Amino acid sequence: MTPADTADRQAAERTGGAAAQSGADQRSFPWQDRPAAVQDAVWRDSRNPIIARRPMPGIQGIYNSAVAPFGDAYVGVFRTEDYNRFPHLRVGWSRDAIEWKFESDPILFANQDHDPADYAYDPRVVQIDGVYYITWCGGHNGPTISIARTEDFRTFERMDNAFLPFNRNGVLFPRKLGGKYLMLSRPSDDGHTPFGDIYLSESPDMVHWGKHRLVMRRGGGEHGQWWQRTKIGAGPIPIETADGWLMIYHGVIDTCNGFVYSMGAAVLCKDDPARVLYRTNRHLLTPDEDYEVFGHVPNVVFPCAALHDEATGRLAIYYGAADTCTCVVYSTVDRIVEFTKANSTVF
Ligand code: BMA
């Protein structure tokens, strides 16, 4: 990092989470208006990919990553891959959530010995009661949901894994419900899982997880939902709205040329998020642009984070494109909820 980048990081650290909560920060929310020609409910940033191929020395790609407000800046936990394609998590900093400066080393956990780190990918970040939690898919004799906590994004403490292998796409809710932490996840297998439904689990202490409930199933031919017929997985941290929890997710179809990952949305009951109220019966975003169609894994849009500006309702959704680079689409919470209600099939 350059001295200027370090200054960004230090400014963020000085103000910590407090400024983020007070709204007194100097962050600039990422945004572009919807181009007149676009009719869709979400629209791409014209600067995509905002994190292009080979974004820093020794790193071939950064994608499927999480960002969050922190102090008077933004912080991110990024999936970075070096030239052996082994995925790590790495912290990055930004004032505008578009231009990112990355730490030179991957995250090292303070209690590394407790459970040595293996591969780590597809992180999500959430702040709950002043503490930031990171969930990701970690290697522990197969993939499952790893968790760590931090307050400053400099020291990270590994916690116990939420679930047994095999599981992916662990996504925490931003607050407790009925005194319990809630996590969405997608039980899977040890490979490129050809199935997958979204479940909800709860925990009194972020260590012991139970009361697992099925939230929603993949599409299947019987439902006519081909874009999400193979598997589905939660994406960004759910957003609380007047209508319920807005859950943005990925849906996958298997084709003769491999999987195609698209993005959809659902609204879950506010008090009982295992209950789906609305669910998109068509995708919100599917690989169309060259950077989504061409890359190390073609035809992937994989959302992992969303920034929400509560004052305006604006939403910036971050997604990995083609397992190669990082992109943003914009919308508003109201527009996506409206779209979800108007194009809904719950099954
Ligand atoms: C999933 C995960 C994602 C990846 C996607 C497409 O199983 O590994 O990280 O983006 O496959 O390759």
PDB file of C-alpha atoms and ligand atoms in Angstrom, residues 64 79 121-122 231 261 297 300 302 323, ligand 1:
ATOM      1  CA  ASN A  64     -16.922 -13.070  -5.414  1.00  0.00           C
ATOM      2  CA  ARG A  79     -11.334 -13.468  -2.648  1.00  0.00           C
ATOM      3  CA  TYR A 121     -13.421 -18.221  -0.876  1.00  0.00           C
ATOM      4  CA  ASP A 122     -16.736 -16.437  -1.424  1.00  0.00           C
ATOM      5  CA  LYS A 231     -28.929 -25.032  -7.486  1.00  0.00           C
ATOM      6  CA  TYR A 261     -25.020 -18.491 -12.848  1.00  0.00           C
ATOM      7  CA  VAL A 297     -15.272 -19.832 -15.646  1.00  0.00           C
ATOM      8  CA  VAL A 300     -21.049 -16.535 -14.063  1.00  0.00           C
ATOM      9  CA  PHE A 302     -22.093 -14.346  -8.474  1.00  0.00           C
ATOM     10  CA  ASP A 323     -14.638 -16.152 -11.711  1.00  0.00           C
TER      11      ASP A 323
HETATM   12  C1  BMA B   1     -19.259 -22.160  -7.107  1.00  0.00           C
HETATM   13  C2  BMA B   1     -18.247 -21.431  -6.245  1.00  0.00           C
HETATM   14  C3  BMA B   1     -18.075 -20.013  -6.726  1.00  0.00           C
HETATM   15  C4  BMA B   1     -17.877 -19.934  -8.212  1.00  0.00           C
HETATM   16  C5  BMA B   1     -18.913 -20.747  -8.942  1.00  0.00           C
HETATM   17  C6  BMA B   1     -18.687 -20.780 -10.449  1.00  0.00           C
HETATM   18  O1  BMA B   1     -19.326 -23.509  -6.759  1.00  0.00           O
HETATM   19  O2  BMA B   1     -17.021 -22.100  -6.323  1.00  0.00           O
HETATM   20  O3  BMA B   1     -16.956 -19.474  -6.095  1.00  0.00           O
HETATM   21  O4  BMA B   1     -18.007 -18.590  -8.626  1.00  0.00           O
HETATM   22  O5  BMA B   1     -18.894 -22.072  -8.458  1.00  0.00           O
HETATM   23  O6  BMA B   1     -17.448 -21.360 -10.760  1.00  0.00           O
END
